PDB file of C-alpha atoms in Angstrom:
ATOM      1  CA  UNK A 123      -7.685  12.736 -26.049  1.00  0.00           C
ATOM      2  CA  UNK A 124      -8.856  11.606 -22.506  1.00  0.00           C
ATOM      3  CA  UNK A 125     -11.291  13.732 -22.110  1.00  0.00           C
ATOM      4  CA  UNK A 126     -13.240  13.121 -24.843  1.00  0.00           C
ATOM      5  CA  UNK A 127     -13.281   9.504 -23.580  1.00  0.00           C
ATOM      6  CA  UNK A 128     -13.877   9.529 -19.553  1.00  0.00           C
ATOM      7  CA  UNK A 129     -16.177  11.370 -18.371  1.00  0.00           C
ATOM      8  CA  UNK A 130     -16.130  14.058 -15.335  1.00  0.00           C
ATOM      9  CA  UNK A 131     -15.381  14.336 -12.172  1.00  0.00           C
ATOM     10  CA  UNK A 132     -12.216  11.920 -13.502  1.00  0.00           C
ATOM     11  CA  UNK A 133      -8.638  14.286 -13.589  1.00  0.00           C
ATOM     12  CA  UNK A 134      -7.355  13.511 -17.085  1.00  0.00           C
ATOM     13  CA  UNK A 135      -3.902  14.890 -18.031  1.00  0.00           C
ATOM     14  CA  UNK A 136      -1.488  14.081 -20.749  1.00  0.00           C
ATOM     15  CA  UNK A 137       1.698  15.360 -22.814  1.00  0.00           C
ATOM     16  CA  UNK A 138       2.621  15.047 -25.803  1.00  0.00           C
ATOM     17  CA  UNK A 139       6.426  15.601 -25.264  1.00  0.00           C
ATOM     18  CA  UNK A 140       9.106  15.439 -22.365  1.00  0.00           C
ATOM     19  CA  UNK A 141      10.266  18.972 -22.635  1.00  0.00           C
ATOM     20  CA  UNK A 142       8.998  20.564 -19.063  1.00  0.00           C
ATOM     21  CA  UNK A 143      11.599  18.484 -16.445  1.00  0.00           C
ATOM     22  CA  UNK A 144       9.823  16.037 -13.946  1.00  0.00           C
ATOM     23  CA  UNK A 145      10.716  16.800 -10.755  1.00  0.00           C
ATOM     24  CA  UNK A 146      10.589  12.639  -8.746  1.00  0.00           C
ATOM     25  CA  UNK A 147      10.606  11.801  -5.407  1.00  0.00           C
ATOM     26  CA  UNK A 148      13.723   9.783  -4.047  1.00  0.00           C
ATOM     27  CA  UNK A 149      12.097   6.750  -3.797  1.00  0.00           C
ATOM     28  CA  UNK A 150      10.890   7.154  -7.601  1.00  0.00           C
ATOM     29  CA  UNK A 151      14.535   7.594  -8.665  1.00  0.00           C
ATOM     30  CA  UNK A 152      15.589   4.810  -6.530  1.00  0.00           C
ATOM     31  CA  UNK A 153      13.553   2.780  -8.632  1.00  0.00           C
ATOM     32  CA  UNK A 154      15.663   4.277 -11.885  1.00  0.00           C
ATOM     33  CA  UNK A 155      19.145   3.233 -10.945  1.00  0.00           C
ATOM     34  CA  UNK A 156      21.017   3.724 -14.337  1.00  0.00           C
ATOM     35  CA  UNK A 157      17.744   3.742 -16.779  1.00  0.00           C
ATOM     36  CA  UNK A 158      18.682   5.130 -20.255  1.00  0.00           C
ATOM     37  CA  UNK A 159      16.903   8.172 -20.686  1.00  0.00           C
ATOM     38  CA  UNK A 160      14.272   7.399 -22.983  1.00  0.00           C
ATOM     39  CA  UNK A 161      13.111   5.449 -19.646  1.00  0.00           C
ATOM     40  CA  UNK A 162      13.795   8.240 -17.161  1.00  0.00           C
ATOM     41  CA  UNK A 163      11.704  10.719 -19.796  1.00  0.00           C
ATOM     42  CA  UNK A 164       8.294   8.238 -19.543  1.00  0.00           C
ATOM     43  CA  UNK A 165       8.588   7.571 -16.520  1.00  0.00           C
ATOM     44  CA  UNK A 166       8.891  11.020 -14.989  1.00  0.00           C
ATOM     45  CA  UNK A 167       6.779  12.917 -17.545  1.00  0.00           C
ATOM     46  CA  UNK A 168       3.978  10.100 -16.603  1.00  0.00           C
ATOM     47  CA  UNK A 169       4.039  10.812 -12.843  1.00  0.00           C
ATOM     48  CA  UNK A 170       4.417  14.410 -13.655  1.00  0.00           C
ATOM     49  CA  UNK A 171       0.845  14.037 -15.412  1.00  0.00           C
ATOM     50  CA  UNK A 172       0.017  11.859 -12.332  1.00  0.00           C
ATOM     51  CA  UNK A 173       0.864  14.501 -10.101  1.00  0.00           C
ATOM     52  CA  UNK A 174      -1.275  17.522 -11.940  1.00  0.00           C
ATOM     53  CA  UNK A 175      -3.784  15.029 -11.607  1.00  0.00           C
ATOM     54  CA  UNK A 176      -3.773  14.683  -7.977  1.00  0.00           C
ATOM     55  CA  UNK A 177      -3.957  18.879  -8.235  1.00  0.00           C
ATOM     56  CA  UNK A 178      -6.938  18.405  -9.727  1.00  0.00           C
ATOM     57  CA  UNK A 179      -8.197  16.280  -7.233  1.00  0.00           C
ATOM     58  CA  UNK A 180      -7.289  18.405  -4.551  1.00  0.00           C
ATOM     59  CA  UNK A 181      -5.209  15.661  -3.159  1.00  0.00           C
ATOM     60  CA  UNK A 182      -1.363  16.482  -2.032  1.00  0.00           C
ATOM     61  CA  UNK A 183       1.155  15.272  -5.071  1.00  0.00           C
ATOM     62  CA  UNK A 184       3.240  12.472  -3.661  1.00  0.00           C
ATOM     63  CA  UNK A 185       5.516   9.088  -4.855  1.00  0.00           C
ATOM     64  CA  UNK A 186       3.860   6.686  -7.073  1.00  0.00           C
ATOM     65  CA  UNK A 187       5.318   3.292  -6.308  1.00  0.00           C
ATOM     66  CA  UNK A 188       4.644   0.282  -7.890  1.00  0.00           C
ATOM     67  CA  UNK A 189       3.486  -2.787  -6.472  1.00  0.00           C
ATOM     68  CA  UNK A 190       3.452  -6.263  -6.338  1.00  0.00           C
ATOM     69  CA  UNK A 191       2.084  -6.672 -10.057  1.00  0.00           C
ATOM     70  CA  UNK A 192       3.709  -3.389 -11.535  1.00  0.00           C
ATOM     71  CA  UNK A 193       0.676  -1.514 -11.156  1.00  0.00           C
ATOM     72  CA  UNK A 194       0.818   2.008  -9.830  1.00  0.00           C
ATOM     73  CA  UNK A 195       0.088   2.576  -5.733  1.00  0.00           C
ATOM     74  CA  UNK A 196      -1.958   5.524  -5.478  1.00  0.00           C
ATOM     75  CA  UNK A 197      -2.826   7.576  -2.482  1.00  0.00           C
ATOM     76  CA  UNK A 198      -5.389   6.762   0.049  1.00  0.00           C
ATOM     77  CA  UNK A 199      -8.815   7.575  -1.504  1.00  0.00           C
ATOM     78  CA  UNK A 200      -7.367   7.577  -5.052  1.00  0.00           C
ATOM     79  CA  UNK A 201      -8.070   5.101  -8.250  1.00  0.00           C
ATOM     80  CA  UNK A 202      -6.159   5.726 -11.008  1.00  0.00           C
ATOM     81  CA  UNK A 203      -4.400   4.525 -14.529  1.00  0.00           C
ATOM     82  CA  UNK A 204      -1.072   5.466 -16.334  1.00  0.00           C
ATOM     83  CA  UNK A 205       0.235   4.960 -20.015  1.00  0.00           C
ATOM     84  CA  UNK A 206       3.072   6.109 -22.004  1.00  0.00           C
ATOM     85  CA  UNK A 207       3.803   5.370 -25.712  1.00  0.00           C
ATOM     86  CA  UNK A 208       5.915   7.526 -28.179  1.00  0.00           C
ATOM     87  CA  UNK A 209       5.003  10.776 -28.407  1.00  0.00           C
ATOM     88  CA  UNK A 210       2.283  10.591 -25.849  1.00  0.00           C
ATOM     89  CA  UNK A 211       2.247  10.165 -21.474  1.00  0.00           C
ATOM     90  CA  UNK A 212      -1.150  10.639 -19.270  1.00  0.00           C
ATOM     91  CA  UNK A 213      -2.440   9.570 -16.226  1.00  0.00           C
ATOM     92  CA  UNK A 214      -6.287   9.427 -15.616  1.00  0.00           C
ATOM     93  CA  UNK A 215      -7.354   9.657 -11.744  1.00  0.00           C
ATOM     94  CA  UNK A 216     -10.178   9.702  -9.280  1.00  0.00           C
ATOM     95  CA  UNK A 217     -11.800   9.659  -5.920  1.00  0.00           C
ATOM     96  CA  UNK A 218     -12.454   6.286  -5.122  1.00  0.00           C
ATOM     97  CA  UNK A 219     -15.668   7.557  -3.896  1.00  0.00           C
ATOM     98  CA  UNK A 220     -17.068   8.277  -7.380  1.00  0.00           C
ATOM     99  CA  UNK A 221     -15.286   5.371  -9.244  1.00  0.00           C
ATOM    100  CA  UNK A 222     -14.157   2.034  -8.363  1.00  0.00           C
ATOM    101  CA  UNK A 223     -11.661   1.518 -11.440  1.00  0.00           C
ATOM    102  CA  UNK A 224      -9.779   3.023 -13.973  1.00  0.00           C
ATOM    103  CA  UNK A 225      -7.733   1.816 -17.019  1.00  0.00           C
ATOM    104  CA  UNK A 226      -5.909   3.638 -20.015  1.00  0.00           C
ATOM    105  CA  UNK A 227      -3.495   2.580 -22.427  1.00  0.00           C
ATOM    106  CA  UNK A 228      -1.986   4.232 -25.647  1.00  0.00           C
ATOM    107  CA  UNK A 229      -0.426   2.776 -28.507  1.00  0.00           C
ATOM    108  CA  UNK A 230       1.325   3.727 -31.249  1.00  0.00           C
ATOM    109  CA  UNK A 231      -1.045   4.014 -34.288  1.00  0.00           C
ATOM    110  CA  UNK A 232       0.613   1.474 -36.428  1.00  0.00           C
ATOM    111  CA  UNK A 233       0.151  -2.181 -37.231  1.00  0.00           C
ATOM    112  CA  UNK A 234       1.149  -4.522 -34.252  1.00  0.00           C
ATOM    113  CA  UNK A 235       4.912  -6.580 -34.818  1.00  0.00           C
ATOM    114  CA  UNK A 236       4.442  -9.780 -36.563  1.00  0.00           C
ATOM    115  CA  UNK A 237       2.895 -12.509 -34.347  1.00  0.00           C
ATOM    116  CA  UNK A 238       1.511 -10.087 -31.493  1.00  0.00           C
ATOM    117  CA  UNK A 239      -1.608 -10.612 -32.944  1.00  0.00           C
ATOM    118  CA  UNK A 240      -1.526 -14.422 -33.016  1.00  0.00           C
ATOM    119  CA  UNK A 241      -0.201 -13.894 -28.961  1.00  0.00           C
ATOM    120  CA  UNK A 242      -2.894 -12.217 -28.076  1.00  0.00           C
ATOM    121  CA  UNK A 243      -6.292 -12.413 -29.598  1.00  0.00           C
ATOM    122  CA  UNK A 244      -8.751 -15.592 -29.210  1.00  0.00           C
ATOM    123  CA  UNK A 245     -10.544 -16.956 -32.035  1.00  0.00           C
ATOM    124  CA  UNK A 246     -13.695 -15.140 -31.746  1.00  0.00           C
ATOM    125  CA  UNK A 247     -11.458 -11.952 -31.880  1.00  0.00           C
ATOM    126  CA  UNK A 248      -9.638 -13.029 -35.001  1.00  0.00           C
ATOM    127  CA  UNK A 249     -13.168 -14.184 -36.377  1.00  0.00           C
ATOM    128  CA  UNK A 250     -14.276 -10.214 -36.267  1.00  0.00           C
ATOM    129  CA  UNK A 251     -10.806  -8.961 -37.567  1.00  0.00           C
ATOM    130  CA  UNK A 252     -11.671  -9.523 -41.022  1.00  0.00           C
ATOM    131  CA  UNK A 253     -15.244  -7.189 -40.574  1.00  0.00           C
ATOM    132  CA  UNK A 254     -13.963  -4.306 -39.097  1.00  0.00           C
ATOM    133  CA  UNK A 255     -10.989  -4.058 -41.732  1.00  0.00           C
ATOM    134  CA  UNK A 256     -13.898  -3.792 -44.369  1.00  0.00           C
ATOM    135  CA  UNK A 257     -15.755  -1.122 -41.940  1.00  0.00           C
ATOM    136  CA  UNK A 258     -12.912   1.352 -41.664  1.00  0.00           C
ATOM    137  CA  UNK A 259      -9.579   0.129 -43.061  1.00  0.00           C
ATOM    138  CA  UNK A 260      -7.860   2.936 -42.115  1.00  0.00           C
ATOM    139  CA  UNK A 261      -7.739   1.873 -38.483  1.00  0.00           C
ATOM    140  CA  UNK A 262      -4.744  -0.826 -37.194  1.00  0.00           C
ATOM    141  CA  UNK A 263      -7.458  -2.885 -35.479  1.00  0.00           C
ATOM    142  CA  UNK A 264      -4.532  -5.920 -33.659  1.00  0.00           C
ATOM    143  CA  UNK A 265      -3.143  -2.407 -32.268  1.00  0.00           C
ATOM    144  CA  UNK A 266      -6.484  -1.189 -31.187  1.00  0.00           C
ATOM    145  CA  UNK A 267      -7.381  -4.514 -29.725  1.00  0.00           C
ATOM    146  CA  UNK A 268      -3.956  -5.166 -27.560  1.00  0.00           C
ATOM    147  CA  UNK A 269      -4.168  -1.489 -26.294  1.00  0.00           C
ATOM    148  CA  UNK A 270      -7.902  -3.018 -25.599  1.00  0.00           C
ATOM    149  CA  UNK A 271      -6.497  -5.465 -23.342  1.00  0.00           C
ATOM    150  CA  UNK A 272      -4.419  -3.595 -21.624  1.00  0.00           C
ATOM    151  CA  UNK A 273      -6.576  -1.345 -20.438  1.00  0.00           C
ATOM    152  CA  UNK A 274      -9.289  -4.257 -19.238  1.00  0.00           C
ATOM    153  CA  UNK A 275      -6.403  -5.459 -17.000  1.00  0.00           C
ATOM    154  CA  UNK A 276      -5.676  -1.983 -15.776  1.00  0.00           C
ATOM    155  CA  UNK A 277      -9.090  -2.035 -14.559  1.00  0.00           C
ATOM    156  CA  UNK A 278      -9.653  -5.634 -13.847  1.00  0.00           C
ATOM    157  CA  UNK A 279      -6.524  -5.806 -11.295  1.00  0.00           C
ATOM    158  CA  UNK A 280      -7.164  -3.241  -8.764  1.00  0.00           C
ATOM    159  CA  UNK A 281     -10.861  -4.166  -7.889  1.00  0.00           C
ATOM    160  CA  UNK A 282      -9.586  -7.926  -8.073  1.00  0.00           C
ATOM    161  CA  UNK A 283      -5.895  -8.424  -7.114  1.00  0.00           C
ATOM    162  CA  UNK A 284      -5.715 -11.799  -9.793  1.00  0.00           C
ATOM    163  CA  UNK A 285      -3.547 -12.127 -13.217  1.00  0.00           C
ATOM    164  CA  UNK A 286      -5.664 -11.997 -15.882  1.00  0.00           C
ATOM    165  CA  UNK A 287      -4.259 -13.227 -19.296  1.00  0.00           C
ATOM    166  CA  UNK A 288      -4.677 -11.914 -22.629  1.00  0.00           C
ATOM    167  CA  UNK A 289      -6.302 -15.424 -23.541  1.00  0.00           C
ATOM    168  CA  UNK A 290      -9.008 -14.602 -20.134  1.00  0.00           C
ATOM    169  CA  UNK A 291     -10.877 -12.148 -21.787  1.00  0.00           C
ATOM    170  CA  UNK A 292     -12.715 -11.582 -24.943  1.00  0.00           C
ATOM    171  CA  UNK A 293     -13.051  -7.890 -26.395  1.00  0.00           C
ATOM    172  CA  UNK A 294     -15.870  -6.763 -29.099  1.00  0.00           C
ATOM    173  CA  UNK A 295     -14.443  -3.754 -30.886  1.00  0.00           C
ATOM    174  CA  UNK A 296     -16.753  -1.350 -32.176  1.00  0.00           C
ATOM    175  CA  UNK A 297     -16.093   0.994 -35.594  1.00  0.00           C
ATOM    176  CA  UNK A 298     -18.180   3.901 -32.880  1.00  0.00           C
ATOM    177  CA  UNK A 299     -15.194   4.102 -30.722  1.00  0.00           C
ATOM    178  CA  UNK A 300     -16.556   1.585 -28.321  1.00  0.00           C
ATOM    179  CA  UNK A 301     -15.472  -1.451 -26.823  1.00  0.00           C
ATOM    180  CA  UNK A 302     -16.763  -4.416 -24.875  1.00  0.00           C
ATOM    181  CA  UNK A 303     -14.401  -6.682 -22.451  1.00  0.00           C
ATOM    182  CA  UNK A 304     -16.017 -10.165 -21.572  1.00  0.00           C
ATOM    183  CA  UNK A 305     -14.077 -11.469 -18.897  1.00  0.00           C
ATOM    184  CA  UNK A 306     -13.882 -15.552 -19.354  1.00  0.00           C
ATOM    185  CA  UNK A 307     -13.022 -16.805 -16.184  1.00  0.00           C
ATOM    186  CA  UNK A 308     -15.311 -18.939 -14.939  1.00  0.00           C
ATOM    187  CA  UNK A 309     -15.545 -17.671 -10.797  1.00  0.00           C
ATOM    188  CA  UNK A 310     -15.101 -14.269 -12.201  1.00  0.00           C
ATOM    189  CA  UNK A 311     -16.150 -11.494  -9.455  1.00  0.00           C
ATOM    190  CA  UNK A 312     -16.364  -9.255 -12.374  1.00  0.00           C
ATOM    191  CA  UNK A 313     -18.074  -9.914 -15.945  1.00  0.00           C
ATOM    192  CA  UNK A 314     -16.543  -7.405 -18.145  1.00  0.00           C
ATOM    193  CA  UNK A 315     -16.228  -3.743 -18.543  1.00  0.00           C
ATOM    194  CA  UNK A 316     -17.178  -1.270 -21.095  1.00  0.00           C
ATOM    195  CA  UNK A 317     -14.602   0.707 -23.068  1.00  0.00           C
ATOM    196  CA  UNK A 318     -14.069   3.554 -25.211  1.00  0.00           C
ATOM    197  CA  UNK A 319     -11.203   4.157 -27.820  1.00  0.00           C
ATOM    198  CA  UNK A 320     -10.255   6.803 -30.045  1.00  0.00           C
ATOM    199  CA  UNK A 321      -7.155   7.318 -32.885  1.00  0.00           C
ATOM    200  CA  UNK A 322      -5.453  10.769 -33.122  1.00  0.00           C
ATOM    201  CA  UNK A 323      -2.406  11.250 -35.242  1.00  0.00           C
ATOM    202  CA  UNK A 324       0.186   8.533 -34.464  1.00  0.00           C
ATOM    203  CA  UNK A 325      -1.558   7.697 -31.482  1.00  0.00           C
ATOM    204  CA  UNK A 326      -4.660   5.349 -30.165  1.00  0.00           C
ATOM    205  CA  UNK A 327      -6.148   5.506 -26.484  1.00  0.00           C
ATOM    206  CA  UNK A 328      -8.384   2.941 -24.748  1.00  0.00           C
ATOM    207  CA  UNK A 329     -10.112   4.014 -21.614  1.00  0.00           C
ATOM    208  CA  UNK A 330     -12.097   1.868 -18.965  1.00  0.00           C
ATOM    209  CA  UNK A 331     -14.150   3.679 -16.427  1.00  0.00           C
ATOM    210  CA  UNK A 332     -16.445   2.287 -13.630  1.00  0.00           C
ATOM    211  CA  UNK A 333     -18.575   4.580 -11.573  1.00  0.00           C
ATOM    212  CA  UNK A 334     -19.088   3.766  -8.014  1.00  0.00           C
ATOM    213  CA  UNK A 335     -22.967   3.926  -8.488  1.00  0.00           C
ATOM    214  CA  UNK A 336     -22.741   1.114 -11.016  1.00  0.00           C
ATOM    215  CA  UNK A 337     -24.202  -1.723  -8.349  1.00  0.00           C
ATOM    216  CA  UNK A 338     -21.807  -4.281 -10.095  1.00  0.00           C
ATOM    217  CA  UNK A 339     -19.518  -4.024 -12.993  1.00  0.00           C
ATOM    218  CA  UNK A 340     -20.992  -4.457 -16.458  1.00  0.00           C
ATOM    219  CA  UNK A 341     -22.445  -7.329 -18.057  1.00  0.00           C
TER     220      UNK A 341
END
């Protein structure tokens, strides 16, 4: 799925099961303690993909910590995103040369619990609920647009190092598999990025990718 929505020289790997054992550092099970293992199996098939990522990359696999926000610490030289829903773990990465962010997130294709909607959207993104329901009901638009969200952040926080709230930014779906994120803070160093998304089966992927070359990110 991935590849069809970041483009090259990005390292995009995913699984679709936990059957081939992940093999983590001892810091990384350090971090498990007791975790049940429905835990242990996303979080080691996820840095698994991480790691055949880094492969790619020609970079040498090694432990991927988290830090102070939760969000993954990646090698020297290295920008990267991880996700894990049911049925589905990948990890997109980079040289930091070629790209100064990355974000991905997958959902489960299914409508979002009652009142995660309400939680999360602003009122110009309930406003446009209603429209793309009529242009393709077949798609679980409140999933598509949390999954949206969390992949803006996933970007946003590594070129920033701030919180951004779901209420901070306001993302434009679009029934072509795109996406817009308008960040709404007002001394925002960034002022939104540009998505993609695409449904397969049971699951839904957004992915946020900002070339280096790109002077500042997108508008």
């Amino acid at each position: 799925m991935l590849e069809q929505l970041l483009p090259p020289p990005i390292a995009a790997v995913e699984r679709y099961n936990d059957e081939q054992p992940a093999e983590l550092f001892p810091e990384e099970e350090a971090l498990l303690g007791n975790a049940v293992p429905k835990r242990r199996n996303e979080f080691g098939t996820a840095r698994a993909c991480a790691r055949d990522a880094m492969r790619l990359l020609g970079v040498e696999p090694a432990a991927i910590l988290p830090g102070p926000k939760r969000e993954p610490l990646w090698p020297d030289g290295v920008v990267g995103s991880l996700t894990h829903c049911s049925g589905y773990r990948a990890a997109a990465l980079a040289h930091q040369r070629d790209f100064q962010t990355i974000g991905i997130d997958a959902e489960p294709h299914a409508p979002a619990p009652d009142g995660v909607l309400g939680a999360i959207a602003i009122p110009a993104e309930l406003d446009r609920m209603p429209g793309l329901k009529a242009e393709d009901p077949k798609i679980c638009w409140d999933r598509l647009l949390f999954s949206a969200k969390e992949s803006t952040y996933k970007a946003w926080y590594p070129v920033t190092r701030r919180w951004l709230g779901f209420e901070d930014a306001d993302i434009t779906l679009s029934a072509d598999g795109t996406f817009h994120s308008r960040i709404l803070l007002p001394d925002s160093p960034v002022a939104g990025f540009d998505g993609r998304w695409l449904v397969q089966g049971d699951v839904l992927v957004t992915a946020i990718a900002v070339p280096q070359r790109e002077t500042r990110l997108s508008d």
